Amino acid sequence: MFVKSIDDNMVMLQSGCLCCTLRGDLVNALENLLRDLDNGRINFRRAVLETTGLADPAPVLQTTMAHPYLVMRYRLDGVVTVVDAVNGASTLDENMNR
């Protein structure tokens, strides 16, 4: 989820979920952040996009990396994945051959 002025430079999208609905909200939020940065209303060096644990990050990455303006102003630094320490290995084993 991306966030909007809730607490210290956080912004929440109206649609809530990045993974499957209204990625246009994501583009608008990122553009608004840049506008506020350029106008000196906020100061930031990084934006973190957090999805749910079940979300496929590919559509979010595609949205940001294919947008001509955003790709000029933002740089993908990495993708972080958290794995369930107890069930992670068995879940991967079950889904590797699908």
PDB file of C-alpha atoms in Angstrom:
ATOM      1  CA  MET A   1       0.000   0.000   0.000  1.00  0.00           C
ATOM      2  CA  PHE A   2       1.249   3.510  -0.727  1.00  0.00           C
ATOM      3  CA  VAL A   3       0.492   6.218   1.761  1.00  0.00           C
ATOM      4  CA  LYS A   4      -0.707   9.892   1.757  1.00  0.00           C
ATOM      5  CA  SER A   5      -0.059  12.416   4.518  1.00  0.00           C
ATOM      6  CA  ILE A   6      -1.062  10.169   7.357  1.00  0.00           C
ATOM      7  CA  ASP A   7       2.139  10.455   9.287  1.00  0.00           C
ATOM      8  CA  ASP A   8       5.484  11.982   8.365  1.00  0.00           C
ATOM      9  CA  ASN A   9       5.594  11.785   4.542  1.00  0.00           C
ATOM     10  CA  MET A  10       3.287   8.770   4.197  1.00  0.00           C
ATOM     11  CA  VAL A  11       0.516   8.650   1.607  1.00  0.00           C
ATOM     12  CA  MET A  12      -2.397   6.176   1.391  1.00  0.00           C
ATOM     13  CA  LEU A  13      -4.005   5.456  -1.963  1.00  0.00           C
ATOM     14  CA  GLN A  14      -7.761   5.876  -2.081  1.00  0.00           C
ATOM     15  CA  SER A  15      -8.152   2.421  -3.618  1.00  0.00           C
ATOM     16  CA  GLY A  16      -6.007   0.868  -0.895  1.00  0.00           C
ATOM     17  CA  CYS A  17      -4.614  -2.074  -2.858  1.00  0.00           C
ATOM     18  CA  LEU A  18      -1.801  -1.699  -5.385  1.00  0.00           C
ATOM     19  CA  CYS A  19      -1.809  -5.251  -6.620  1.00  0.00           C
ATOM     20  CA  CYS A  20      -5.071  -5.449  -8.502  1.00  0.00           C
ATOM     21  CA  THR A  21      -7.004  -2.162  -8.574  1.00  0.00           C
ATOM     22  CA  LEU A  22      -6.531   1.323  -9.944  1.00  0.00           C
ATOM     23  CA  ARG A  23      -2.826   1.519 -10.521  1.00  0.00           C
ATOM     24  CA  GLY A  24      -3.605   4.962 -11.910  1.00  0.00           C
ATOM     25  CA  ASP A  25      -3.860   5.980  -8.251  1.00  0.00           C
ATOM     26  CA  LEU A  26      -0.256   4.879  -7.828  1.00  0.00           C
ATOM     27  CA  VAL A  27       0.892   6.995 -10.779  1.00  0.00           C
ATOM     28  CA  ASN A  28      -1.039  10.009  -9.458  1.00  0.00           C
ATOM     29  CA  ALA A  29       0.384   9.575  -5.954  1.00  0.00           C
ATOM     30  CA  LEU A  30       3.961   9.309  -7.241  1.00  0.00           C
ATOM     31  CA  GLU A  31       3.478  12.333  -9.511  1.00  0.00           C
ATOM     32  CA  ASN A  32       1.976  14.338  -6.634  1.00  0.00           C
ATOM     33  CA  LEU A  33       4.944  13.446  -4.443  1.00  0.00           C
ATOM     34  CA  LEU A  34       7.307  14.713  -7.134  1.00  0.00           C
ATOM     35  CA  ARG A  35       5.281  17.897  -7.546  1.00  0.00           C
ATOM     36  CA  ASP A  36       5.428  18.530  -3.794  1.00  0.00           C
ATOM     37  CA  LEU A  37       9.158  17.774  -3.801  1.00  0.00           C
ATOM     38  CA  ASP A  38       9.796  20.160  -6.694  1.00  0.00           C
ATOM     39  CA  ASN A  39       7.766  22.898  -4.984  1.00  0.00           C
ATOM     40  CA  GLY A  40       9.607  22.446  -1.678  1.00  0.00           C
ATOM     41  CA  ARG A  41       6.533  21.281   0.250  1.00  0.00           C
ATOM     42  CA  ILE A  42       8.151  17.964   1.194  1.00  0.00           C
ATOM     43  CA  ASN A  43      11.603  16.460   1.174  1.00  0.00           C
ATOM     44  CA  PHE A  44      12.361  12.802   0.501  1.00  0.00           C
ATOM     45  CA  ARG A  45      15.054  10.674  -1.098  1.00  0.00           C
ATOM     46  CA  ARG A  46      13.248   7.327  -1.301  1.00  0.00           C
ATOM     47  CA  ALA A  47       9.764   6.007  -1.914  1.00  0.00           C
ATOM     48  CA  VAL A  48       8.835   2.563  -0.626  1.00  0.00           C
ATOM     49  CA  LEU A  49       5.942   0.700  -2.235  1.00  0.00           C
ATOM     50  CA  GLU A  50       4.557  -2.008   0.018  1.00  0.00           C
ATOM     51  CA  THR A  51       2.130  -4.641  -1.207  1.00  0.00           C
ATOM     52  CA  THR A  52       0.376  -7.371   0.729  1.00  0.00           C
ATOM     53  CA  GLY A  53       2.190 -10.631   1.300  1.00  0.00           C
ATOM     54  CA  LEU A  54       0.130 -12.313  -1.406  1.00  0.00           C
ATOM     55  CA  ALA A  55       0.552  -9.642  -4.067  1.00  0.00           C
ATOM     56  CA  ASP A  56       2.540 -10.130  -7.236  1.00  0.00           C
ATOM     57  CA  PRO A  57       4.878  -7.113  -7.407  1.00  0.00           C
ATOM     58  CA  ALA A  58       5.233  -7.345 -11.217  1.00  0.00           C
ATOM     59  CA  PRO A  59       2.176  -5.176 -12.081  1.00  0.00           C
ATOM     60  CA  VAL A  60       3.317  -2.487  -9.651  1.00  0.00           C
ATOM     61  CA  LEU A  61       6.824  -2.540 -11.113  1.00  0.00           C
ATOM     62  CA  GLN A  62       5.400  -2.472 -14.652  1.00  0.00           C
ATOM     63  CA  THR A  63       3.234   0.526 -13.800  1.00  0.00           C
ATOM     64  CA  THR A  64       6.125   2.561 -12.478  1.00  0.00           C
ATOM     65  CA  MET A  65       8.824   1.454 -14.910  1.00  0.00           C
ATOM     66  CA  ALA A  66       6.719   1.887 -18.059  1.00  0.00           C
ATOM     67  CA  HIS A  67       5.513   5.409 -17.229  1.00  0.00           C
ATOM     68  CA  PRO A  68       7.663   7.897 -19.196  1.00  0.00           C
ATOM     69  CA  TYR A  69       7.778  10.600 -16.505  1.00  0.00           C
ATOM     70  CA  LEU A  70       8.124   8.330 -13.482  1.00  0.00           C
ATOM     71  CA  VAL A  71      10.963   6.341 -15.041  1.00  0.00           C
ATOM     72  CA  MET A  72      12.910   9.609 -15.479  1.00  0.00           C
ATOM     73  CA  ARG A  73      12.437  10.620 -11.839  1.00  0.00           C
ATOM     74  CA  TYR A  74      12.393   7.348  -9.875  1.00  0.00           C
ATOM     75  CA  ARG A  75      14.889   4.475  -9.939  1.00  0.00           C
ATOM     76  CA  LEU A  76      14.121   0.936  -8.840  1.00  0.00           C
ATOM     77  CA  ASP A  77      16.603   0.062  -6.137  1.00  0.00           C
ATOM     78  CA  GLY A  78      15.315  -3.362  -5.227  1.00  0.00           C
ATOM     79  CA  VAL A  79      12.501  -5.709  -4.375  1.00  0.00           C
ATOM     80  CA  VAL A  80      12.325  -7.165  -0.876  1.00  0.00           C
ATOM     81  CA  THR A  81      10.498 -10.407  -0.193  1.00  0.00           C
ATOM     82  CA  VAL A  82       9.616 -11.771   3.214  1.00  0.00           C
ATOM     83  CA  VAL A  83       9.229 -15.535   3.583  1.00  0.00           C
ATOM     84  CA  ASP A  84       7.398 -17.389   6.349  1.00  0.00           C
ATOM     85  CA  ALA A  85      10.190 -19.118   8.289  1.00  0.00           C
ATOM     86  CA  VAL A  86       7.993 -22.052   9.292  1.00  0.00           C
ATOM     87  CA  ASN A  87       6.056 -22.714   6.075  1.00  0.00           C
ATOM     88  CA  GLY A  88       8.189 -21.027   3.410  1.00  0.00           C
ATOM     89  CA  ALA A  89      10.165 -24.019   2.175  1.00  0.00           C
ATOM     90  CA  SER A  90       7.146 -26.315   1.903  1.00  0.00           C
ATOM     91  CA  THR A  91       5.103 -23.615   0.139  1.00  0.00           C
ATOM     92  CA  LEU A  92       7.877 -23.138  -2.412  1.00  0.00           C
ATOM     93  CA  ASP A  93       8.154 -26.900  -2.926  1.00  0.00           C
ATOM     94  CA  GLU A  94       4.392 -27.167  -3.515  1.00  0.00           C
ATOM     95  CA  ASN A  95       4.333 -24.343  -6.057  1.00  0.00           C
ATOM     96  CA  MET A  96       7.560 -24.903  -7.997  1.00  0.00           C
ATOM     97  CA  ASN A  97       6.024 -27.329 -10.494  1.00  0.00           C
ATOM     98  CA  ARG A  98       2.887 -25.337 -11.317  1.00  0.00           C
TER      99      ARG A  98
END
